[in-house]
Coordinates of C-alpha atoms in Angstrom, one line a residue:
Chain U
M271 CA -40.0 -27.6 -31.6
S272 CA -39.4 -24.0 -30.5
I273 CA -35.9 -23.0 -29.4
I274 CA -37.1 -20.2 -27.3
S275 CA -40.5 -19.7 -25.8
L276 CA -42.1 -17.0 -23.7
D277 CA -44.5 -17.9 -21.0
S278 CA -46.6 -15.0 -19.8
V279 CA -43.6 -12.8 -19.5
R280 CA -44.0 -9.6 -17.6
Y281 CA -41.3 -7.0 -16.8
S282 CA -41.6 -3.6 -15.4
Y283 CA -39.1 -0.9 -14.5
K284 CA -39.1 2.2 -12.5
S285 CA -38.5 5.4 -14.5
K286 CA -37.9 8.7 -12.9
Y287 CA -41.6 9.4 -12.4
Q288 CA -43.5 6.2 -12.8
T289 CA -43.3 2.4 -13.0
V290 CA -43.4 1.3 -16.7
N291 CA -44.9 -2.1 -17.6
A292 CA -42.5 -2.7 -20.5
V293 CA -43.7 -6.2 -21.2
N294 CA -47.1 -7.2 -20.2
G295 CA -47.9 -10.9 -20.3
I296 CA -46.4 -12.1 -23.6
S297 CA -46.5 -15.7 -24.5
Y298 CA -44.9 -16.9 -27.8
E299 CA -42.7 -19.6 -29.3
F300 CA -39.7 -19.1 -31.7
E301 CA -38.4 -21.7 -33.9
K302 CA -35.0 -22.3 -35.7
G303 CA -34.7 -21.4 -39.4
L304 CA -37.0 -18.5 -39.2
V305 CA -36.7 -14.8 -39.2
Y306 CA -38.9 -13.0 -36.8
A307 CA -39.5 -9.2 -36.9
I308 CA -40.8 -7.4 -33.9
V309 CA -42.2 -4.1 -34.8
G310 CA -43.9 -1.3 -32.9
S311 CA -43.8 2.2 -31.8
S312 CA -40.9 3.4 -29.5
G313 CA -41.5 2.5 -25.8
S314 CA -43.6 -0.5 -26.8
G315 CA -41.3 -2.9 -25.0
K316 CA -39.6 -4.5 -28.0
S317 CA -35.9 -3.9 -26.8
T318 CA -36.8 -5.0 -23.4
L319 CA -38.3 -8.2 -24.5
L320 CA -35.2 -8.9 -26.6
S321 CA -33.0 -8.2 -23.5
L322 CA -35.0 -10.6 -21.5
M323 CA -34.6 -13.3 -24.2
A324 CA -30.8 -12.5 -24.1
A325 CA -31.0 -13.2 -20.3
L326 CA -29.6 -9.7 -19.7
D327 CA -32.3 -9.6 -16.9
F328 CA -35.1 -11.8 -15.7
P329 CA -38.8 -11.3 -16.1
A330 CA -40.8 -10.1 -13.1
E331 CA -43.4 -12.8 -13.8
G332 CA -43.4 -15.7 -16.3
D333 CA -40.6 -17.4 -17.8
V334 CA -38.3 -17.1 -20.9
N335 CA -37.4 -20.8 -21.8
V336 CA -34.6 -21.8 -24.0
D337 CA -34.7 -25.4 -25.1
G338 CA -37.2 -26.0 -22.4
T339 CA -35.1 -24.5 -19.5
S340 CA -35.9 -21.3 -17.8
T341 CA -33.3 -18.5 -18.1
R342 CA -33.7 -18.3 -14.3
S343 CA -32.4 -21.8 -13.7
M344 CA -29.6 -21.8 -16.2
D345 CA -26.0 -20.3 -16.1
C346 CA -26.7 -17.1 -17.8
D347 CA -23.1 -16.4 -18.6
E348 CA -22.9 -19.8 -20.4
Y349 CA -26.1 -19.1 -22.2
R350 CA -24.9 -15.8 -23.4
R351 CA -21.6 -17.2 -24.3
D352 CA -22.8 -20.3 -26.2
K353 CA -26.4 -20.0 -27.3
V354 CA -27.3 -16.5 -27.9
A355 CA -25.7 -13.6 -29.9
V356 CA -27.0 -10.1 -29.7
I357 CA -26.5 -7.4 -32.4
Y358 CA -27.2 -3.9 -31.1
Q359 CA -28.2 -0.7 -32.9
N360 CA -25.1 1.1 -31.6
F361 CA -22.9 -2.0 -32.4
N362 CA -21.4 -2.3 -28.9
L363 CA -17.9 -3.1 -30.2
L364 CA -14.9 -2.7 -27.9
A365 CA -13.1 0.4 -28.9
K366 CA -9.7 -0.7 -27.9
L367 CA -9.7 -4.1 -29.8
T368 CA -9.3 -4.4 -33.5
V369 CA -12.0 -5.6 -35.8
L370 CA -10.4 -9.1 -35.8
E371 CA -10.1 -9.1 -32.0
N372 CA -13.7 -8.0 -31.6
V373 CA -14.8 -10.9 -33.7
E374 CA -12.5 -13.3 -31.7
L375 CA -13.8 -12.2 -28.4
P376 CA -16.7 -14.8 -28.0
L377 CA -14.3 -17.4 -29.1
E378 CA -11.6 -16.4 -26.7
L379 CA -14.2 -16.3 -23.9
R380 CA -15.0 -20.0 -24.8
K381 CA -11.3 -20.6 -24.4
T382 CA -11.0 -21.6 -28.2
H383 CA -7.3 -21.9 -29.3
K384 CA -6.0 -18.6 -30.6
T385 CA -5.2 -19.9 -34.0
D386 CA -8.6 -21.5 -34.3
A387 CA -10.3 -18.4 -33.1
A388 CA -8.4 -16.1 -35.5
A389 CA -9.3 -18.5 -38.5
T390 CA -12.9 -18.7 -37.5
A391 CA -13.0 -14.8 -37.1
K392 CA -11.5 -14.1 -40.4
K393 CA -14.0 -16.5 -42.1
M394 CA -16.9 -14.7 -40.5
L395 CA -15.5 -11.3 -41.5
R396 CA -15.2 -12.5 -45.1
N397 CA -18.9 -13.8 -44.8
V398 CA -20.0 -10.3 -44.0
G399 CA -18.0 -8.9 -46.8
L400 CA -15.0 -7.4 -44.9
D401 CA -11.6 -8.4 -46.4
E402 CA -8.2 -8.6 -44.6
E403 CA -7.5 -4.8 -44.7
Y404 CA -10.3 -4.3 -42.1
E405 CA -8.9 -6.8 -39.7
R406 CA -6.3 -4.5 -38.1
R407 CA -8.4 -1.5 -37.9
F408 CA -10.2 -0.2 -34.8
P409 CA -14.0 0.4 -34.7
A410 CA -13.6 4.1 -34.7
M411 CA -12.0 3.8 -38.1
L412 CA -15.0 2.2 -39.8
S413 CA -18.3 3.5 -41.1
G414 CA -21.7 2.7 -39.3
G415 CA -22.4 -0.1 -41.9
E416 CA -19.0 -1.6 -41.6
Q417 CA -19.3 -1.6 -37.8
Q418 CA -22.6 -3.3 -37.9
R419 CA -21.1 -6.0 -40.2
V420 CA -18.3 -6.4 -37.6
A421 CA -21.0 -6.8 -34.9
I422 CA -22.8 -9.5 -37.1
A423 CA -19.6 -11.3 -37.7
R424 CA -19.0 -11.4 -34.0
A425 CA -22.5 -12.9 -33.6
L426 CA -21.8 -15.4 -36.3
A427 CA -18.4 -16.4 -34.8
S428 CA -20.0 -17.2 -31.5
G429 CA -21.9 -20.0 -33.4
A430 CA -25.0 -19.2 -31.3
D431 CA -28.3 -20.7 -32.5
I432 CA -30.2 -17.7 -31.4
I433 CA -29.4 -14.2 -33.1
L434 CA -31.1 -11.2 -31.4
A435 CA -30.9 -8.1 -33.3
D436 CA -32.0 -4.9 -31.7
E437 CA -32.5 -2.2 -34.5
P438 CA -29.5 -3.5 -36.4
T439 CA -30.2 -1.2 -39.3
G440 CA -31.1 1.8 -37.1
N441 CA -27.8 3.6 -38.0
L442 CA -27.4 2.4 -41.5
D443 CA -28.0 3.9 -45.0
E444 CA -30.3 2.2 -47.4
E445 CA -27.6 0.2 -49.2
N446 CA -26.1 -1.1 -45.9
T447 CA -29.6 -1.8 -44.5
E448 CA -30.3 -4.0 -47.4
K449 CA -27.0 -5.8 -46.9
V450 CA -27.3 -6.4 -43.2
A451 CA -30.9 -7.6 -43.6
D452 CA -29.9 -10.1 -46.3
I453 CA -27.1 -11.5 -44.0
L454 CA -29.5 -12.0 -41.2
V455 CA -32.1 -13.7 -43.4
S456 CA -29.4 -16.1 -44.7
L457 CA -28.4 -16.9 -41.2
A458 CA -31.8 -18.2 -40.5
H459 CA -32.6 -19.9 -43.8
D460 CA -29.2 -21.3 -44.6
Q461 CA -27.6 -21.9 -41.2
K462 CA -31.0 -22.7 -39.5
K463 CA -30.5 -20.1 -36.7
C464 CA -33.5 -18.5 -35.0
V465 CA -33.1 -14.7 -35.9
I466 CA -35.3 -12.3 -34.0
I467 CA -35.1 -8.7 -35.3
V468 CA -36.4 -5.7 -33.4
T469 CA -37.0 -2.9 -36.1
H470 CA -38.8 0.1 -37.0
D471 CA -37.9 -0.4 -40.7
M472 CA -40.8 -1.9 -42.5
N473 CA -38.5 -3.0 -45.4
V474 CA -36.4 -5.1 -43.0
A475 CA -39.6 -6.5 -41.4
A476 CA -40.9 -7.4 -44.8
K477 CA -38.0 -9.9 -45.3
A478 CA -39.0 -11.7 -42.0
D479 CA -40.8 -14.9 -42.2
E480 CA -43.1 -13.7 -39.2
V481 CA -43.8 -10.2 -38.1
L482 CA -44.9 -9.6 -34.5
K483 CA -46.4 -6.3 -33.6
M484 CA -45.9 -4.9 -30.1
Q485 CA -48.0 -2.2 -28.3
D486 CA -47.9 -1.3 -24.7
G487 CA -46.0 -4.3 -23.8
R488 CA -48.3 -6.8 -25.5
L489 CA -48.3 -8.6 -28.8
V490 CA -51.2 -7.5 -30.9
Chain N
M237 CA -4.6 -15.7 -19.1
F238 CA -7.1 -14.0 -21.5
S239 CA -8.0 -11.6 -18.8
F240 CA -4.4 -10.6 -18.7
V241 CA -4.2 -10.3 -22.5
L242 CA -7.1 -8.2 -22.4
A243 CA -5.6 -6.0 -19.6
L244 CA -2.4 -5.6 -21.7
R245 CA -4.4 -4.7 -24.7
N246 CA -6.2 -2.0 -22.8
M247 CA -3.0 -0.6 -21.5
K248 CA -1.3 -0.6 -24.8
R249 CA -4.2 1.0 -26.6
G250 CA -5.3 3.3 -23.9
W251 CA -1.7 4.4 -23.3
I252 CA -2.6 7.8 -22.5
V253 CA -4.8 6.8 -19.4
C254 CA -2.0 4.2 -18.7
L255 CA 0.7 6.8 -18.7
V256 CA -1.3 9.3 -16.8
S257 CA -2.1 6.8 -14.0
V258 CA 1.5 5.6 -13.8
I259 CA 2.8 9.2 -13.7
S260 CA 0.3 10.1 -11.1
F261 CA 1.3 7.0 -8.9
V262 CA 5.0 7.9 -9.4
T263 CA 4.3 11.4 -8.3
L264 CA 2.4 10.3 -5.1
A265 CA 5.2 8.0 -4.3
L266 CA 7.7 10.7 -4.7
L267 CA 5.7 13.1 -2.6
L268 CA 5.5 10.5 0.1
S269 CA 9.2 10.0 -0.4
V270 CA 10.1 13.6 -0.1
F271 CA 8.3 14.1 3.2
T272 CA 9.6 10.9 4.6
G273 CA 13.1 12.1 3.6
F274 CA 12.5 15.3 5.6
V275 CA 11.5 13.4 8.6
N276 CA 14.3 10.9 8.3
R277 CA 16.9 13.5 7.9
T278 CA 15.8 15.4 11.0
R279 CA 15.5 12.1 12.8
S280 CA 19.1 11.1 11.8
E281 CA 20.4 14.6 12.8
L282 CA 18.7 14.2 16.3
D283 CA 20.2 10.7 16.5
S284 CA 23.6 12.0 15.8
Y285 CA 23.1 14.5 18.6
Y286 CA 22.1 11.7 20.9
K287 CA 25.2 9.8 19.8
E288 CA 27.8 12.6 19.8
L289 CA 26.7 14.7 22.7
T290 CA 27.5 13.4 26.1
V291 CA 25.6 14.2 29.3
T292 CA 27.4 13.8 32.6
A293 CA 25.9 13.7 36.0
S294 CA 27.5 13.8 39.5
F295 CA 26.5 13.7 43.0
S296 CA 27.0 16.8 45.2
G297 CA 26.5 17.3 48.9
A298 CA 23.0 17.7 50.2
K299 CA 24.1 21.1 51.7
A300 CA 26.2 23.7 50.0
G301 CA 29.9 23.1 50.5
S302 CA 29.5 19.6 51.9
Q303 CA 30.8 16.4 50.3
P304 CA 28.2 13.9 49.1
R305 CA 27.9 10.5 50.9
V306 CA 26.7 7.9 48.6
R307 CA 26.0 4.6 50.4
P308 CA 27.1 1.3 48.7
K309 CA 23.5 0.2 48.2
L310 CA 22.6 3.4 46.2
F311 CA 25.9 3.3 44.5
D312 CA 25.3 -0.2 43.2
A313 CA 21.8 0.7 42.0
V314 CA 22.9 3.8 40.2
V315 CA 26.0 2.4 38.4
S316 CA 24.0 -0.8 37.3
N317 CA 21.4 1.4 35.7
S318 CA 21.2 0.9 31.9
F319 CA 21.6 4.6 31.2
V320 CA 25.0 4.8 33.0
K321 CA 27.6 4.0 30.4
D322 CA 30.6 4.9 32.5
H323 CA 31.3 6.0 36.1
Y324 CA 34.0 7.3 38.3
A325 CA 33.9 7.1 42.0
A326 CA 36.1 7.7 45.0
M327 CA 36.0 6.7 48.7
E328 CA 38.3 7.4 51.7
K329 CA 39.3 5.6 54.9
E330 CA 41.2 7.1 57.7
I331 CA 44.4 5.1 58.5
A332 CA 45.7 7.0 61.4
T333 CA 45.8 10.6 62.5
A334 CA 46.7 12.7 59.5
Q335 CA 46.9 9.5 57.3
R336 CA 44.2 8.5 55.0
I337 CA 43.8 6.3 51.9
R338 CA 41.6 7.1 49.1
G339 CA 40.4 4.6 46.5
V340 CA 39.5 5.8 43.1
N341 CA 38.7 4.2 39.9
S342 CA 39.8 7.2 37.8
A343 CA 41.8 10.3 38.4
K344 CA 38.7 12.3 37.4
A345 CA 37.0 11.1 40.6
D346 CA 39.2 13.3 42.7
P347 CA 40.1 16.8 41.3
V348 CA 43.1 17.2 43.7
L349 CA 44.5 13.9 42.4
E350 CA 44.3 15.1 38.9
E351 CA 46.6 17.8 39.9
Y352 CA 48.9 15.7 41.8
L353 CA 49.3 13.3 38.8
L354 CA 50.7 16.1 36.7
D355 CA 53.9 15.6 38.7
C356 CA 54.0 12.0 39.7
K357 CA 56.9 9.6 39.4
W358 CA 55.6 6.1 38.3
Q359 CA 57.1 2.8 38.5
A360 CA 58.2 1.8 35.0
G361 CA 55.3 0.4 33.1
M362 CA 52.8 1.9 35.5
D363 CA 50.5 4.9 35.1
E364 CA 47.2 6.1 36.3
T365 CA 45.3 3.3 34.7
V366 CA 46.4 1.2 37.7
F367 CA 43.3 2.9 39.5
S368 CA 40.9 1.0 37.2
G369 CA 42.4 -2.3 38.4
S370 CA 42.3 -4.2 41.6
D371 CA 45.8 -4.6 42.6
T372 CA 47.1 -3.9 46.1
V373 CA 49.1 -0.9 45.1
C374 CA 49.1 2.8 45.9
I375 CA 50.8 6.1 45.2
V376 CA 52.0 8.1 48.1
P377 CA 53.1 11.9 48.7
S378 CA 56.8 12.6 48.4
A379 CA 56.6 14.1 52.0
C380 CA 56.3 10.7 53.6
E381 CA 59.7 9.8 52.2
M382 CA 58.8 6.5 50.7
S383 CA 60.2 5.1 47.4
I384 CA 58.8 3.2 44.6
G385 CA 58.7 -0.6 45.6
D386 CA 58.2 0.1 49.3
K387 CA 55.2 -1.3 51.1
I388 CA 52.8 0.2 53.5
A389 CA 50.5 -1.8 55.8
V390 CA 46.9 -0.6 55.7
F391 CA 44.1 -2.5 57.5
G392 CA 46.4 -5.6 57.5
N393 CA 47.1 -5.4 53.8
A394 CA 50.6 -4.5 52.4
F395 CA 50.1 -1.9 49.7
R396 CA 53.1 -1.6 47.2
V397 CA 54.0 1.9 46.3
V398 CA 54.0 2.3 42.6
G399 CA 54.1 6.1 42.4
V400 CA 55.2 9.1 44.3
Y401 CA 53.5 12.4 43.8
N402 CA 54.5 15.9 44.8
S403 CA 51.8 17.3 47.1
G404 CA 53.8 20.1 48.7
M405 CA 52.1 19.3 52.1
T406 CA 53.8 17.8 55.0
G407 CA 52.2 16.0 57.9
N408 CA 48.9 15.2 56.2
W409 CA 49.4 12.1 54.0
T410 CA 46.9 10.8 51.5
Y411 CA 47.6 7.7 49.7
Y412 CA 45.6 6.7 46.5
C413 CA 44.7 3.1 45.6
P414 CA 42.4 1.4 43.2
L415 CA 38.9 1.8 44.3
E416 CA 38.0 -1.9 44.0
T417 CA 40.9 -2.9 46.2
L418 CA 39.8 -0.5 49.0
V419 CA 36.1 -1.6 48.6
G420 CA 37.2 -5.2 48.8
I421 CA 39.2 -4.7 52.0
C422 CA 36.4 -2.8 53.7
E423 CA 33.8 -5.4 52.8
K424 CA 36.2 -8.2 54.0
N425 CA 36.8 -6.3 57.3
G426 CA 33.1 -5.5 57.6
D427 CA 33.9 -1.9 57.8
S428 CA 31.3 0.7 56.7
Y429 CA 32.1 3.1 53.9
S430 CA 30.6 5.6 51.6
Y431 CA 31.7 7.3 48.4
Y432 CA 32.5 11.0 48.5
S433 CA 32.6 11.3 44.8
L434 CA 30.5 9.7 42.1
G435 CA 30.3 10.9 38.5
L436 CA 28.3 9.4 35.7
T437 CA 28.5 9.4 31.9
L438 CA 25.0 8.8 30.5
G439 CA 23.9 7.1 27.3
D440 CA 20.4 6.6 25.7
L441 CA 19.9 10.3 25.8
E442 CA 16.6 10.3 24.0
N443 CA 15.0 8.9 27.1
L444 CA 16.8 10.9 29.7
D445 CA 13.6 11.8 31.3
V446 CA 13.2 8.0 32.2
F447 CA 16.6 8.1 33.8
K448 CA 15.5 11.0 36.0
S449 CA 12.4 9.4 37.1
Q450 CA 14.2 6.1 37.7
M451 CA 16.7 8.1 40.0
K452 CA 13.9 9.8 41.7
E453 CA 12.5 6.4 42.6
L454 CA 15.9 5.5 44.1
G455 CA 15.6 8.5 46.3
V456 CA 18.8 10.1 45.2
D457 CA 17.7 13.5 46.4
E458 CA 16.5 12.5 49.7
G459 CA 19.7 11.4 51.5
E460 CA 23.1 12.9 52.0
A461 CA 23.7 13.4 48.3
T462 CA 21.9 15.1 45.4
L463 CA 22.3 14.1 41.8
V464 CA 22.9 16.9 39.4
I465 CA 22.4 16.1 35.7
N466 CA 24.4 18.4 33.4
D467 CA 21.9 18.3 30.4
T468 CA 21.3 22.0 29.8
L469 CA 23.5 22.2 26.6
F470 CA 22.1 19.0 25.3
R471 CA 18.5 20.2 25.9
E472 CA 19.4 23.5 24.2
C473 CA 20.7 21.6 21.2
T474 CA 17.9 19.1 20.7
R475 CA 14.9 21.3 21.6
N476 CA 14.6 22.9 18.0
L477 CA 15.2 19.6 16.3
K478 CA 12.6 17.8 18.4
L479 CA 10.1 20.5 17.6
Q480 CA 10.9 20.4 13.9
L481 CA 10.6 16.5 13.9
R482 CA 7.2 16.7 15.7
L483 CA 5.9 19.3 13.0
Q484 CA 7.3 17.2 10.2
R485 CA 5.7 14.0 11.4
G486 CA 2.4 15.9 11.8
V487 CA 2.7 17.0 8.1
L488 CA 3.7 13.4 7.1
Y489 CA 0.5 12.1 8.5
L490 CA -1.4 14.7 6.4
V491 CA 0.7 13.7 3.4
Y492 CA -0.4 10.1 4.1
I493 CA -4.0 10.9 4.1
L494 CA -3.7 13.2 1.0
T495 CA -1.6 10.6 -0.9
F496 CA -3.7 7.6 -0.2
S497 CA -7.0 9.6 -0.8
V498 CA -5.7 10.7 -4.2
A499 CA -4.5 7.2 -4.9
F500 CA -8.0 5.9 -4.1
V501 CA -10.0 8.6 -6.0
L502 CA -7.7 8.5 -9.1
S503 CA -8.0 4.7 -9.5
F504 CA -11.7 4.9 -8.8
L505 CA -12.1 7.5 -11.6
V506 CA -9.9 5.7 -14.1
F507 CA -11.9 2.5 -13.8
R508 CA -15.3 4.0 -13.4
N509 CA -15.3 4.7 -17.1
R510 CA -15.1 1.1 -18.2
R511 CA -18.9 0.4 -17.6
H512 CA -19.5 0.1 -21.3
D513 CA -16.6 -2.3 -21.9
V514 CA -17.8 -4.4 -19.0
A515 CA -21.3 -4.5 -20.2
V516 CA -20.3 -5.6 -23.6
L517 CA -18.1 -8.2 -22.2
R518 CA -20.7 -9.6 -20.0
S519 CA -23.4 -9.5 -22.7
A520 CA -21.1 -11.8 -24.7
G521 CA -21.1 -14.2 -21.7
C522 CA -18.2 -13.1 -20.0
P523 CA -18.5 -13.9 -16.2
S524 CA -18.5 -10.9 -13.9
S525 CA -15.5 -12.5 -12.0
F526 CA -13.5 -12.7 -15.2
A527 CA -14.3 -9.0 -16.1
F528 CA -13.3 -8.1 -12.5
M529 CA -10.0 -9.9 -12.7
S530 CA -9.2 -8.4 -16.0
L531 CA -9.6 -4.8 -14.8
M532 CA -8.0 -5.6 -11.5
E533 CA -4.9 -6.9 -13.3
E534 CA -4.8 -3.7 -15.3
A535 CA -5.2 -1.7 -12.1
C536 CA -2.5 -3.7 -10.4
I537 CA -0.1 -3.2 -13.2
Y538 CA -0.6 0.5 -13.1
A539 CA -0.2 0.7 -9.3
L540 CA 2.8 -1.7 -9.3
T541 CA 4.6 0.3 -12.1
G542 CA 3.9 3.6 -10.5
C543 CA 4.9 2.6 -7.0
G544 CA 7.8 0.7 -8.4
I545 CA 9.3 3.6 -10.3
G546 CA 8.5 5.9 -7.4
G547 CA 10.4 3.5 -5.2
L548 CA 13.4 3.1 -7.4
I549 CA 13.8 6.9 -7.8
S550 CA 13.5 7.1 -4.0
L551 CA 16.4 4.7 -3.8
A552 CA 18.4 6.5 -6.3
V553 CA 18.0 10.1 -5.0
P554 CA 19.8 10.5 -1.7
F555 CA 17.4 13.0 -0.1
F556 CA 14.4 10.8 -0.9
S557 CA 13.3 8.1 1.5
L558 CA 10.6 5.6 1.2
N559 CA 10.2 2.3 3.0
L560 CA 8.6 -0.9 1.8
R561 CA 5.6 -0.5 4.1
Q562 CA 4.8 2.9 2.8
L563 CA 5.1 1.6 -0.8
L564 CA 2.8 -1.3 0.0
L565 CA 0.2 1.0 1.6
L566 CA 0.3 3.2 -1.5
F567 CA 0.0 0.2 -3.7
F568 CA -3.0 -1.1 -1.6
F569 CA -4.8 2.2 -1.8
C570 CA -4.3 2.5 -5.6
C571 CA -5.7 -1.0 -6.0
F572 CA -8.4 -0.5 -3.4
G573 CA -9.7 2.5 -5.3
A574 CA -9.7 0.6 -8.6
G575 CA -11.3 -2.3 -6.8
A576 CA -14.1 -0.3 -5.4
A577 CA -14.7 1.2 -8.9
I578 CA -14.5 -2.1 -10.7
Y579 CA -16.8 -3.8 -8.2
R580 CA -19.4 -1.2 -8.9
V581 CA -19.0 -1.4 -12.6
V582 CA -19.0 -5.2 -12.7
S583 CA -22.0 -5.6 -10.4
G584 CA -24.1 -3.2 -12.3
S585 CA -27.2 -4.3 -14.4
I586 CA -26.0 -5.2 -18.0
L587 CA -29.3 -4.1 -19.4
Q588 CA -29.1 -0.7 -17.8
E589 CA -25.6 -0.2 -18.8
M590 CA -26.3 -1.1 -22.3
H591 CA -29.3 1.2 -22.6
E592 CA -27.2 4.1 -21.1
F593 CA -24.8 3.9 -23.9
E594 CA -27.5 3.8 -26.7

């Protein structure tokens, strides 16, 4: 059974000069335990589609359904807190929080006890290969690859079933790209998460179980 | 609680912004305090003038050289006026040819009496304060050859002589008795009377014009007496201070506008830059109300600390002056500016904010 399904999803936004139909009637079903790669040229609507799945906005037409419930009719804060985790190309870590505090954030928002939150966060940091010495550092003191691993640890700590990764390796070198891609694949295969990766990188896409190509807001 | 923890972390790690905000709010509080201090100092100087200076008023005759005639009804209305702090008055009744009795409540009411009292022999334990009472006593001129303890019959009342003054005049005798006693006798006998002297000491000088208009309503200048208020010196002394106070108050209002505007803009600018933080928090499932609360708590701490330190300095430095209402207003505008910025930040589209920071 699909965990997330797209039903004729359309989304457009107004740029400075024109209205852009970013997503143009996409229907698709995503399942747990699989890695999906969405590829396509810049401006094809990949990131917008991912944002709609993260309930950062709603489709103009159609529905994004999670476990059979439309994102329109659900508590989006709760959904973003409990069911979905997003990994961004620019990491989106909070600069004034330490690495450990960034990873603890989703747990703290869920009112997890501080001690449990810290234990879980440390465990997730170890899972992505960051040892204790990183915990007290601030994001600005880390390399791009390390920051992305913190972002992944944050996504893992949330315990979400859906991991959405928007160009997660866009700012990384080859070695770190390989590491991050492997972590994401293992999340789907070992922990039965639904991992959806938007990427330009064909090496990352090659690791996915299914590759979806987008062009002009449509799956082709 | 977590929102507060987040706010504290932001303050601790963004200490430069925190420090700049607090220092700015302290400065604004002190600016307000200095100008309020100016106004208060001038105000208290003016108040001390109002307290220390005295203004007197007296009735004079309607025509030059004539004695005033103040009727009892007008007298009662004037002396019961709230501006009148003290008064002296005198009245006179003819007893017989070349004999008259004058009632005074103070020696000041009759300038001639003041002179007589310089050389007056009093009964032991008696002095001029006797005039402010209501005993049936009087002082007499030495020319009438009466002694202390003698009695004189006046309108059926026996007045005991308690003092003898040296007038130097013969054949024209004036006795002086307490005003209240003589008024009581006249009223009892149904005799008409009027006051030939009435002097006032005025209080509440700040509103002296009100007193003048009240007196005008009583018609003091329309009858046989005219009220003369000796306020020239008082006006001279207070004119410059009043002008200075008006000017300083005008400047203080400008300072209010400036201070509150700066507080609003500063807070707005500090929290406008939190768009990315808020977008990240909200993308992680943080409710917008939580994000709003967290930032507002931070803003309130900045404002409270700034206004608090400013207030304490104002208390410590004698020249500075700041009241609680001004501090609360400053605090309100600091929080209002932050609130407006935070509301804008929190209610923005997460998607748009995230894309802007890519």
